[in-house]
């Protein structure tokens, strides 16, 4: 009996989560599905429990919303169901979680599920828990706790004073219904409301626009909509999932809890930190109405960005010993959140170093790789020119009113050093300055975001070691180790070809190309000899990368037809798929819609063209038939006319000989006499004077 009780106690709870293919519900499902429960051993302390006694704590059942489920691996069951099927699933679960923080249309389904379960309480096989994950937007229009102290935060027990944003009225109405129905029979059907802050982490949702815009690097300034001074309550999605887990485990007495971290960051603070970590580091305030022009932001997300609340989740802190991931908030944990963003979105940078003798084709191959993988193409010459231009702009645009602008002074000092070095070395930089310029370029946000292809540099073991080795501060601690790991090449591409092939290629190059790359015969042969000599040294660039466990890819360049395509295919096979933004699901749907519309338009045009051709053919047939009929009618008229002429000739002859003479005489006589009855007179005249005596 004890054994069966223990087995029952360790059996996983069935947990239902709605809209599991969304960001928020999906992450919560993933977190809960990884939770384990430990079988206590009375003879050992808790920290000494044997891991073999671990078992899954929750059996997650997920209902998918509209569309395809992109990632359902974290749920043991993922289904699309009608209401009858859904109710059966809900009745079979111990915990029902409805998340309405992301999609407003889920409010209606959550309200139905709550009522359906409440009506079925008498059929419950055991206690059930209903957890509503709502949003702090139901507090957005609340009056201050203390008008004299506007910094005094709202706390959980003041939930009765909350007032919702106008677009979240249905959310607060549902919150009240959840609280009310949970009071009917708390032991059988307990209900909780978690008012969540704006969620971040693991790929982002509401803040994704700012992360994406910064990562892409196409904007010089990241927009802050509005004045940016509004305080935005937030919580990491894993911390929210952890709070949900604690509610399931402990079933606390308070039924309304605020789930927020300890931060009081403004929207401007958040966007500035994102821009510094991923983008240009600069922000620009724009009219809030411009947010509605951003297709990546939904109306619900735009409304959420307007929230201005100081809230504190007192119950969560007092009741649970939660192991927070980001208790201090998004700004303080930006490095961790950015790393999660890269991993979740599969945006890890791709870094490549292309080495080889002069004229082997490094530049053309590097550019082709950059085009395919959307990477940054880096050469020594262009990097130096770009650095000089940026430093000149920084010095030129320094704030003249500032007493001391450290960044401008540092830029001016470095610019002077670079110019002096180039003057003294015939346009070349000293080794330490060259490495500093190249290192700064590789560690810039664009290169650390998308990655780069480094063309023909470094050339020596020492340069490679200085460029890619972690630097230590004065106290012996590695500086920015994660940054240096990110710029270490994922692939070292070593191109090579015979000297005869290279010389023949240079001889066949256009004069402009020869001048551009300084391939005059004497200089080219000197550079080629220098490259071959460096390859014979004991420590080469390739040796350094071998020490870093970066296995070079050796490719032989030949003049065989199609060899370049084969080389590129080998490179693509080695590197795999691009690691950057593809089309979003919305863009894919939009593109599919456009393609369908274009297809329908083409079909309509083809149908109209066929209709026009058919009408033209029919018109031609009708015209031909009309012409033929007209010709027949004309011939018939001609024949009738000829027949009529033939008949009228004989008739005229007859009348002229036998009728008209006597008739003419009768008419003349009638006129002479002027008979009162001319017709009768004419008839009698013709009878009397008939020449034939009829």
XYZ file of C-alpha atoms in Angstrom:
694
model
C 0.000 0.000 0.000
C 2.829 2.368 0.906
C 4.535 1.529 -2.380
C 1.418 2.388 -4.427
C 0.955 5.633 -2.482
C 4.566 6.592 -3.181
C 4.125 5.755 -6.863
C 0.974 7.882 -6.999
C 2.738 10.754 -5.257
C 5.563 10.664 -7.780
C 3.315 10.425 -10.831
C 3.544 13.625 -12.882
C 0.767 16.186 -12.725
C -1.023 16.762 -15.974
C -0.739 20.448 -16.893
C -2.679 22.076 -19.704
C -1.298 25.229 -21.374
C -3.181 27.138 -24.047
C -1.731 28.549 -27.272
C 1.456 26.563 -26.844
C 2.877 27.602 -30.198
C 3.219 31.198 -28.961
C 6.397 32.621 -27.438
C 5.160 32.977 -23.864
C 3.178 29.753 -23.469
C 5.823 27.796 -25.348
C 8.601 28.876 -23.001
C 6.488 28.153 -19.921
C 5.658 24.692 -21.282
C 9.321 24.040 -21.990
C 10.276 25.080 -18.445
C 7.620 22.935 -16.762
C 8.360 19.895 -18.905
C 11.963 19.974 -17.654
C 10.977 20.155 -13.988
C 11.641 17.029 -11.980
C 10.394 15.762 -8.640
C 12.659 13.975 -6.204
C 11.698 10.984 -4.068
C 12.739 11.859 -0.506
C 14.992 9.424 1.298
C 14.414 9.608 5.070
C 17.990 8.467 5.742
C 19.665 11.239 3.728
C 19.600 14.993 3.622
C 17.776 16.744 0.799
C 20.996 17.718 -0.993
C 22.111 14.086 -0.967
C 19.085 12.640 -2.749
C 19.981 10.171 -5.412
C 19.439 11.466 -8.951
C 18.085 8.099 -10.028
C 14.972 8.835 -7.928
C 14.202 11.832 -10.102
C 11.143 11.704 -12.317
C 9.222 14.117 -14.437
C 7.103 16.494 -12.347
C 4.640 17.567 -15.036
C 3.051 16.016 -18.059
C 2.397 19.001 -20.307
C -0.590 19.062 -22.644
C -0.612 21.940 -25.102
C -3.384 23.283 -27.299
C -2.160 24.945 -30.479
C -3.691 28.131 -31.767
C -4.283 28.913 -35.416
C -1.536 27.884 -37.789
C 1.257 25.361 -37.584
C 3.062 24.426 -34.359
C 6.646 25.555 -34.831
C 8.136 23.899 -31.763
C 6.117 21.415 -29.842
C 8.985 19.287 -28.589
C 8.704 20.703 -25.063
C 5.135 19.396 -24.635
C 4.370 15.720 -24.405
C 1.109 16.335 -26.260
C 0.428 19.120 -28.728
C -2.965 19.157 -30.375
C -5.437 21.324 -32.233
C -8.886 20.652 -30.753
C -12.484 21.768 -30.971
C -14.331 22.795 -27.786
C -15.709 19.352 -26.970
C -12.303 17.717 -27.345
C -10.694 20.576 -25.428
C -13.071 20.193 -22.483
C -12.266 16.489 -22.254
C -8.556 17.357 -22.111
C -9.169 19.990 -19.430
C -11.156 17.529 -17.319
C -8.255 15.097 -17.585
C -5.699 17.626 -16.275
C -4.749 18.594 -12.732
C -3.613 22.132 -13.568
C -5.065 24.379 -16.268
C -2.980 27.388 -17.283
C -4.432 30.052 -19.525
C -2.030 32.688 -20.795
C -3.686 35.873 -22.112
C -0.593 38.115 -22.134
C 0.207 37.750 -25.807
C -2.984 37.309 -27.806
C -6.186 39.164 -26.866
C -8.357 36.595 -28.653
C -7.354 34.030 -26.001
C -9.450 35.921 -23.412
C -12.661 34.535 -24.882
C -11.409 30.942 -24.842
C -10.083 31.311 -21.292
C -13.465 32.647 -20.131
C -15.242 29.704 -21.769
C -12.823 27.175 -20.240
C -13.238 28.700 -16.765
C -17.045 28.537 -16.962
C -17.046 25.033 -18.467
C -14.815 23.676 -15.699
C -16.783 25.458 -12.993
C -20.011 23.881 -14.291
C -18.369 20.431 -14.308
C -17.039 20.587 -10.738
C -19.311 17.757 -9.622
C -17.653 15.493 -12.199
C -14.068 16.210 -11.108
C -12.047 13.089 -10.283
C -9.836 15.171 -8.003
C -8.850 18.751 -7.116
C -8.027 21.062 -10.028
C -6.173 24.350 -10.217
C -6.867 27.141 -12.729
C -4.071 29.683 -13.226
C -4.676 32.791 -15.317
C -1.500 34.505 -16.553
C -2.647 38.068 -17.037
C -0.722 41.299 -17.516
C 0.150 44.414 -15.520
C -1.778 46.326 -18.197
C -4.821 45.689 -15.991
C -3.109 48.119 -13.560
C -2.056 50.645 -16.216
C -4.611 53.371 -15.372
C -4.612 52.948 -11.588
C -4.465 56.055 -9.445
C -1.211 56.529 -7.462
C -0.954 54.803 -4.110
C 0.035 58.115 -2.519
C -0.303 61.359 -4.465
C 2.404 62.947 -2.307
C 4.821 60.075 -2.962
C 4.534 59.054 -6.660
C 7.446 56.624 -6.285
C 5.511 54.437 -3.873
C 4.905 51.137 -5.726
C 1.696 49.162 -6.095
C 1.748 45.812 -4.278
C -0.291 42.632 -4.636
C -2.774 43.274 -1.835
C -3.877 46.515 -3.521
C -5.241 44.615 -6.519
C -8.779 45.797 -5.691
C -7.647 49.356 -6.617
C -6.347 48.447 -10.043
C -7.752 50.086 -13.163
C -7.063 48.666 -16.598
C -5.863 50.247 -19.805
C -8.909 50.853 -22.065
C -7.818 48.090 -24.453
C -7.463 45.591 -21.584
C -10.942 45.849 -20.063
C -11.766 42.261 -21.046
C -8.576 41.109 -19.315
C -9.551 42.669 -15.977
C -13.113 41.355 -16.272
C -11.708 37.851 -16.737
C -9.400 38.333 -13.744
C -12.427 39.164 -11.572
C -14.337 36.113 -12.848
C -11.362 33.841 -12.088
C -11.159 35.167 -8.525
C -14.926 34.860 -8.023
C -15.256 31.293 -9.315
C -12.332 30.165 -7.208
C -14.296 30.989 -4.050
C -17.058 28.421 -4.727
C -15.100 25.375 -3.553
C -11.408 26.163 -3.017
C -10.481 22.596 -2.143
C -11.959 21.217 -5.348
C -11.370 24.108 -7.762
C -8.734 26.666 -6.740
C -8.002 29.652 -8.979
C -5.083 32.087 -9.199
C -4.304 35.212 -11.169
C -0.690 36.123 -11.960
C -0.317 39.678 -13.277
C 2.882 39.412 -15.286
C 5.253 42.191 -16.185
C 6.342 42.570 -19.811
C 8.188 39.360 -20.595
C 11.718 39.175 -21.985
C 14.414 36.582 -22.596
C 14.753 33.451 -24.751
C 14.332 35.151 -28.103
C 12.075 38.054 -27.103
C 8.561 39.045 -28.047
C 7.410 42.517 -26.980
C 10.986 43.873 -27.118
C 11.902 41.893 -30.231
C 11.618 44.905 -32.545
C 14.378 46.720 -30.645
C 16.611 43.630 -30.530
C 16.125 42.910 -34.227
C 16.644 46.505 -35.343
C 19.837 46.736 -33.282
C 21.148 43.369 -34.485
C 20.564 44.124 -38.165
C 22.597 47.329 -37.851
C 20.730 49.091 -40.646
C 19.656 52.035 -38.468
C 22.120 54.585 -37.092
C 19.786 55.266 -34.166
C 17.301 52.929 -32.496
C 13.860 54.527 -32.047
C 12.360 55.209 -28.629
C 8.641 55.829 -29.087
C 7.361 58.618 -26.876
C 9.475 60.383 -24.254
C 10.758 57.041 -22.953
C 10.433 58.096 -19.298
C 7.688 55.582 -18.501
C 8.658 52.827 -16.053
C 8.077 49.393 -17.578
C 7.494 46.449 -15.191
C 9.247 43.368 -16.574
C 10.034 39.741 -15.807
C 12.209 37.139 -17.483
C 10.063 34.423 -19.040
C 11.900 31.724 -17.059
C 11.320 33.610 -13.806
C 7.620 33.819 -14.671
C 7.588 30.064 -15.340
C 9.347 29.509 -12.006
C 6.673 31.531 -10.185
C 3.978 29.423 -11.883
C 5.751 26.276 -10.735
C 5.852 27.577 -7.157
C 2.126 28.360 -7.249
C 1.391 24.808 -8.446
C 3.595 23.285 -5.756
C 2.645 25.451 -2.748
C -0.918 26.574 -3.578
C -0.549 29.830 -1.620
C -3.418 31.480 0.224
C -3.298 34.770 -1.768
C -5.024 34.237 -5.085
C -3.785 37.398 -6.845
C -0.016 37.789 -7.305
C 2.169 40.281 -9.135
C 4.917 38.520 -11.093
C 7.582 41.181 -11.717
C 11.306 41.512 -11.142
C 12.943 44.152 -8.922
C 13.749 46.615 -11.713
C 12.260 50.047 -12.298
C 13.737 50.602 -15.748
C 12.290 53.164 -18.109
C 11.617 52.347 -21.743
C 14.511 54.606 -22.719
C 16.860 52.723 -20.338
C 15.859 49.411 -21.891
C 16.205 50.552 -25.520
C 19.533 52.303 -24.844
C 20.957 49.163 -23.243
C 19.789 47.006 -26.156
C 21.247 49.493 -28.645
C 24.588 49.491 -26.816
C 24.757 45.705 -26.543
C 23.736 44.903 -30.115
C 23.514 48.053 -32.198
C 24.939 51.516 -32.755
C 24.607 52.557 -29.118
C 22.472 55.576 -30.011
C 18.747 56.120 -29.680
C 16.327 58.661 -31.113
C 13.037 59.738 -29.574
C 10.144 59.632 -31.994
C 6.464 60.441 -31.777
C 4.622 57.525 -30.211
C 2.192 57.431 -33.145
C 5.060 56.244 -35.361
C 5.012 52.931 -33.505
C 1.776 52.068 -35.309
C 3.691 52.219 -38.601
C 6.039 49.419 -37.487
C 4.735 46.150 -38.918
C 6.719 44.100 -36.357
C 4.717 45.578 -33.466
C 1.148 44.489 -32.742
C -1.365 46.906 -31.216
C -1.262 44.926 -27.965
C 2.542 45.238 -27.823
C 2.401 48.967 -28.597
C -0.106 49.470 -25.791
C 2.154 47.526 -23.434
C 5.100 49.806 -24.223
C 3.081 52.791 -22.940
C 2.700 51.379 -19.417
C 4.105 53.547 -16.612
C 3.934 51.644 -13.331
C 5.946 51.065 -10.205
C 4.906 47.647 -8.917
C 6.382 45.222 -6.425
C 5.583 41.528 -6.185
C 5.565 41.220 -2.401
C 3.763 37.874 -2.194
C 6.169 36.160 -4.587
C 9.119 37.272 -2.460
C 7.519 36.429 0.878
C 5.858 33.127 0.022
C 8.347 31.465 -2.316
C 12.066 30.860 -2.211
C 12.316 31.451 -5.940
C 15.682 30.980 -7.604
C 15.658 34.056 -9.824
C 17.472 34.150 -13.124
C 17.167 37.917 -13.657
C 15.858 39.338 -10.386
C 17.475 42.738 -11.034
C 15.798 43.140 -14.411
C 16.541 43.360 -18.117
C 19.043 46.216 -18.073
C 21.260 44.665 -15.401
C 21.248 41.270 -17.136
C 21.521 42.440 -20.734
C 24.585 40.325 -21.573
C 22.778 37.127 -20.537
C 19.581 38.139 -22.349
C 21.487 39.016 -25.537
C 23.186 35.611 -25.477
C 19.773 33.924 -25.057
C 18.460 36.021 -27.928
C 21.262 34.886 -30.233
C 20.894 31.231 -29.289
C 17.090 31.160 -29.422
C 16.961 32.924 -32.783
C 19.946 30.955 -34.141
C 21.819 34.196 -34.786
C 25.268 33.070 -33.742
C 27.891 35.006 -35.753
C 29.923 33.255 -38.415
C 33.577 34.294 -38.549
C 35.898 33.272 -41.368
C 39.524 33.998 -42.111
C 40.660 33.589 -45.737
C 44.389 33.067 -46.309
C 46.444 32.417 -49.410
C 49.084 33.775 -51.793
C 48.467 36.956 -53.821
C 46.133 36.632 -56.838
C 44.799 33.244 -55.698
C 41.252 34.656 -55.531
C 40.838 35.473 -51.834
C 38.862 38.672 -52.417
C 36.392 37.282 -54.948
C 35.778 34.176 -52.857
C 35.458 36.230 -49.652
C 32.866 38.494 -51.258
C 30.921 35.518 -52.554
C 30.841 34.012 -49.044
C 29.739 37.378 -47.628
C 26.912 37.659 -50.130
C 25.621 34.166 -49.379
C 25.886 34.361 -45.573
C 25.230 38.122 -45.204
C 28.557 38.721 -43.445
C 30.801 41.784 -43.232
C 33.735 41.855 -45.647
C 36.908 43.099 -43.956
C 40.228 44.071 -45.490
C 43.121 45.919 -43.904
C 43.019 48.833 -46.354
C 39.269 49.471 -46.070
C 39.319 49.096 -42.270
C 42.071 51.706 -41.901
C 40.226 54.144 -44.193
C 36.966 53.582 -42.318
C 38.656 54.080 -38.934
C 40.276 57.352 -40.035
C 36.918 58.627 -41.314
C 35.092 57.670 -38.097
C 37.739 59.255 -35.874
C 37.694 62.429 -37.965
C 33.895 62.628 -37.621
C 34.106 62.034 -33.871
C 36.622 64.855 -33.474
C 34.730 67.169 -35.819
C 31.345 66.570 -34.154
C 32.594 66.801 -30.557
C 30.425 68.905 -28.251
C 32.149 72.304 -28.004
C 30.196 73.238 -24.853
C 31.386 70.214 -22.877
C 34.213 70.917 -20.448
C 35.975 67.667 -21.269
C 34.734 65.058 -23.702
C 36.763 61.945 -22.930
C 35.673 60.008 -26.011
C 36.458 62.950 -28.322
C 39.856 63.450 -26.703
C 40.647 59.753 -27.049
C 39.530 59.790 -30.697
C 41.706 62.825 -31.414
C 44.708 61.187 -29.775
C 44.289 57.937 -31.739
C 43.713 59.835 -35.000
C 46.923 61.776 -34.490
C 48.842 58.549 -33.767
C 47.508 56.872 -36.897
C 48.335 59.824 -39.151
C 51.840 60.191 -37.705
C 52.512 56.472 -38.136
C 51.341 56.503 -41.755
C 53.459 59.548 -42.562
C 56.544 57.948 -41.090
C 55.991 54.543 -42.740
C 55.025 55.564 -46.241
C 51.263 55.063 -45.769
C 51.580 51.969 -43.548
C 50.739 51.639 -39.858
C 52.961 50.440 -37.070
C 52.210 46.854 -36.083
C 50.586 47.682 -32.733
C 48.363 50.359 -34.269
C 47.361 48.096 -37.155
C 46.377 45.326 -34.742
C 44.421 47.761 -32.585
C 42.465 49.040 -35.575
C 41.716 45.509 -36.806
C 40.793 44.289 -33.327
C 38.381 47.185 -32.780
C 36.767 46.429 -36.131
C 36.292 42.731 -35.370
C 34.848 43.553 -31.952
C 32.368 46.092 -33.310
C 28.695 45.190 -32.871
C 28.037 44.464 -36.576
C 30.890 41.952 -36.723
C 29.899 40.370 -33.416
C 26.269 40.151 -34.553
C 26.420 38.764 -38.082
C 30.083 37.767 -38.332
C 32.763 38.602 -40.859
C 35.110 37.372 -43.541
C 38.673 38.576 -42.929
C 40.506 38.781 -46.236
C 44.243 38.044 -46.162
C 44.926 38.923 -42.529
C 46.685 38.080 -40.244
C 49.835 37.138 -42.105
C 52.072 35.993 -39.223
C 51.781 33.878 -36.093
C 52.459 36.906 -33.910
C 49.736 38.971 -35.570
C 47.203 36.156 -35.131
C 48.157 35.702 -31.495
C 47.840 39.415 -30.753
C 44.585 39.752 -32.689
C 42.665 36.781 -31.300
C 44.248 36.114 -27.906
C 42.317 37.181 -24.806
C 43.716 40.307 -23.198
C 44.205 40.580 -19.470
C 43.601 43.616 -17.316
C 46.025 44.856 -14.682
C 44.563 42.535 -12.055
C 45.132 39.497 -14.273
C 41.466 38.932 -15.155
C 40.575 38.271 -18.788
C 38.869 41.193 -20.475
C 35.680 40.549 -22.445
C 36.483 36.856 -22.848
C 33.093 36.134 -24.429
C 33.719 38.860 -26.988
C 37.100 37.418 -27.928
C 35.650 33.937 -28.251
C 33.066 35.359 -30.623
C 35.660 36.852 -33.002
C 37.826 33.733 -33.179
C 37.229 32.347 -36.678
C 34.871 29.409 -37.064
C 36.685 28.529 -40.264
C 40.137 29.257 -41.622
C 40.077 28.927 -45.379
C 43.500 28.270 -46.889
C 43.599 28.763 -50.659
C 46.614 27.781 -52.695
C 47.742 27.373 -56.298
C 50.969 26.773 -58.191
C 53.267 29.735 -58.836
C 52.931 29.198 -62.587
C 49.142 29.390 -62.351
C 49.304 32.571 -60.260
C 51.751 34.309 -62.590
C 49.704 33.364 -65.631
C 46.558 34.688 -63.947
C 48.222 38.027 -63.143
C 49.498 38.382 -66.707
C 45.952 37.947 -68.029
C 44.377 40.454 -65.654
C 43.144 43.843 -66.983
C 45.479 46.750 -66.303
C 42.973 48.404 -63.954
C 42.859 45.305 -61.751
C 46.653 45.067 -61.739
C 46.914 48.671 -60.573
C 44.143 48.263 -57.989
C 45.817 45.295 -56.271
C 49.392 46.421 -56.972
C 50.146 43.333 -59.067
C 52.980 44.802 -61.108
C 55.360 41.984 -61.934
C 58.215 42.943 -59.650
C 55.988 43.684 -56.647
C 53.858 40.583 -57.221
C 56.863 38.253 -57.370
C 58.252 39.813 -54.206
C 54.934 39.342 -52.364
C 54.626 35.758 -53.601
C 58.144 34.926 -52.449
C 57.459 36.534 -49.067
C 54.284 34.452 -48.661
C 56.099 31.234 -49.534
C 58.870 32.117 -47.078
C 56.416 32.697 -44.226
C 54.910 29.276 -44.920
C 58.294 27.662 -44.224
C 58.666 29.244 -40.783
C 58.355 27.116 -37.673
C 55.335 29.053 -36.401
C 52.795 30.075 -39.027
C 49.332 31.584 -38.916
C 47.831 28.169 -39.562
C 49.776 26.748 -36.602
C 48.148 29.318 -34.327
C 44.661 28.356 -35.457
C 45.547 24.685 -34.970
C 46.366 25.563 -31.357
C 42.866 27.056 -31.035
C 41.362 23.822 -32.430
C 40.225 25.632 -35.547
C 40.832 23.101 -38.315
C 41.768 24.847 -41.581
C 40.054 23.953 -44.846
C 42.645 23.612 -47.622
C 41.458 24.239 -51.163
C 43.514 24.038 -54.362
C 42.614 26.641 -57.001
C 42.963 25.464 -60.603
C 41.943 26.665 -64.043
C 39.669 23.681 -64.646
C 36.180 24.600 -65.782
C 33.713 24.735 -62.896
C 36.434 24.427 -60.233
C 35.337 27.647 -58.518
C 31.772 26.337 -58.119
C 33.089 23.117 -56.614
C 35.259 25.060 -54.168
C 32.327 27.237 -53.078
C 30.148 24.155 -52.603
C 32.792 22.642 -50.312
C 32.829 25.850 -48.283
C 29.026 25.940 -48.005
C 28.959 22.262 -46.996
C 31.488 22.987 -44.248
C 29.741 26.103 -42.914
C 26.145 24.924 -43.207
C 23.075 27.129 -43.455
C 23.224 30.923 -42.945
C 22.844 32.057 -39.338
C 20.857 35.228 -39.822
C 17.315 36.492 -40.003
C 15.178 34.844 -42.609
C 11.645 35.913 -43.258
C 9.436 36.098 -40.193
C 6.311 33.934 -40.021
C 4.255 37.044 -40.735
C 6.462 37.899 -43.718
C 6.215 34.290 -44.942
C 2.421 34.464 -44.729
C 2.442 37.853 -46.439
C 4.713 36.552 -49.186
C 2.499 33.483 -49.592
C -0.537 35.747 -49.823
C 1.206 37.906 -52.450
C 2.215 34.814 -54.409
C -1.373 33.515 -54.270
C -2.682 36.899 -55.380
C -0.121 37.046 -58.196
C -1.066 33.508 -59.223
C -4.761 34.387 -59.227
C -4.017 37.569 -61.134
C -2.027 35.624 -63.727
C -4.820 33.065 -64.031
C -7.359 35.851 -64.471
C -5.181 37.502 -67.103
C -4.744 34.187 -68.921
C -8.487 33.538 -68.753
C -9.210 37.036 -70.057
C -6.664 36.577 -72.857
C -8.228 33.234 -73.778
C -11.675 34.867 -73.649
C -10.475 37.668 -75.901
C -8.982 35.152 -78.348
C -12.190 33.116 -78.311
C -14.252 36.254 -78.863
C -11.938 37.330 -81.694
C -12.246 33.916 -83.327
C -16.024 33.979 -82.948
C -16.122 37.525 -84.326
C -14.042 36.367 -87.289
C -16.378 33.483 -87.902
C -19.375 35.791 -87.621
C -17.782 38.308 -89.998
C -17.012 35.573 -92.527
C -20.539 34.206 -92.244
C -21.985 37.731 -92.529
C -19.885 38.430 -95.609
C -20.958 35.155 -97.192
C -24.612 35.795 -96.330
C -24.357 39.359 -97.670
C -22.929 38.108 -100.940
C -25.762 35.544 -101.237
C -28.369 38.218 -100.470
C -26.863 40.552 -103.071
C -26.941 37.777 -105.691
C -30.553 37.011 -104.811
C -31.512 40.673 -105.213
C -29.739 40.816 -108.561
C -31.615 37.750 -109.787
C -34.956 39.125 -108.560
C -34.242 42.399 -110.306
C -33.418 40.654 -113.577
C -36.572 38.530 -113.312
C -38.628 41.605 -112.578
C -37.095 43.422 -115.541
C -37.874 40.486 -117.828
C -41.475 40.318 -116.611
C -42.025 44.092 -116.767
C -40.819 44.303 -120.412
C -43.546 41.984 -121.781
C -46.174 43.560 -119.572
C -45.260 47.075 -120.728
C -45.407 45.982 -124.359
C -48.849 44.476 -123.856
C -50.205 47.538 -122.090
C -48.755 49.916 -124.666
C -50.401 48.060 -127.535
C -53.801 47.054 -126.150
C -54.647 49.186 -123.095
C -52.959 52.550 -123.034
C -54.251 53.937 -126.356
C -58.011 53.485 -125.609
C -57.422 54.350 -121.930
C -55.700 57.593 -122.874
C -58.566 58.529 -125.197
C -61.129 57.813 -122.448
C -59.261 59.960 -119.947
C -59.012 62.850 -122.405
C -62.742 62.618 -123.161
C -63.580 62.512 -119.470
C -61.559 65.640 -118.910
C -63.233 67.386 -121.816
C -66.759 66.618 -120.651
C -65.838 66.878 -116.969
C -68.280 64.167 -115.953
C -69.470 64.300 -112.319
C -68.763 60.551 -112.066
C -65.491 60.116 -113.964
C -64.995 56.452 -113.040
C -68.433 55.399 -114.268
C -67.984 57.533 -117.355
C -64.592 55.942 -118.081
C -65.997 52.432 -117.633
C -68.870 53.081 -120.058
C -66.480 54.731 -122.506
C -64.155 51.711 -122.544
C -67.101 49.321 -123.087
C -68.530 51.364 -125.945
C -65.251 51.981 -127.686
C -63.571 48.613 -127.163
C -61.745 47.970 -130.396
C -62.121 44.241 -130.050
C -65.864 44.352 -129.297
C -65.526 42.149 -126.145
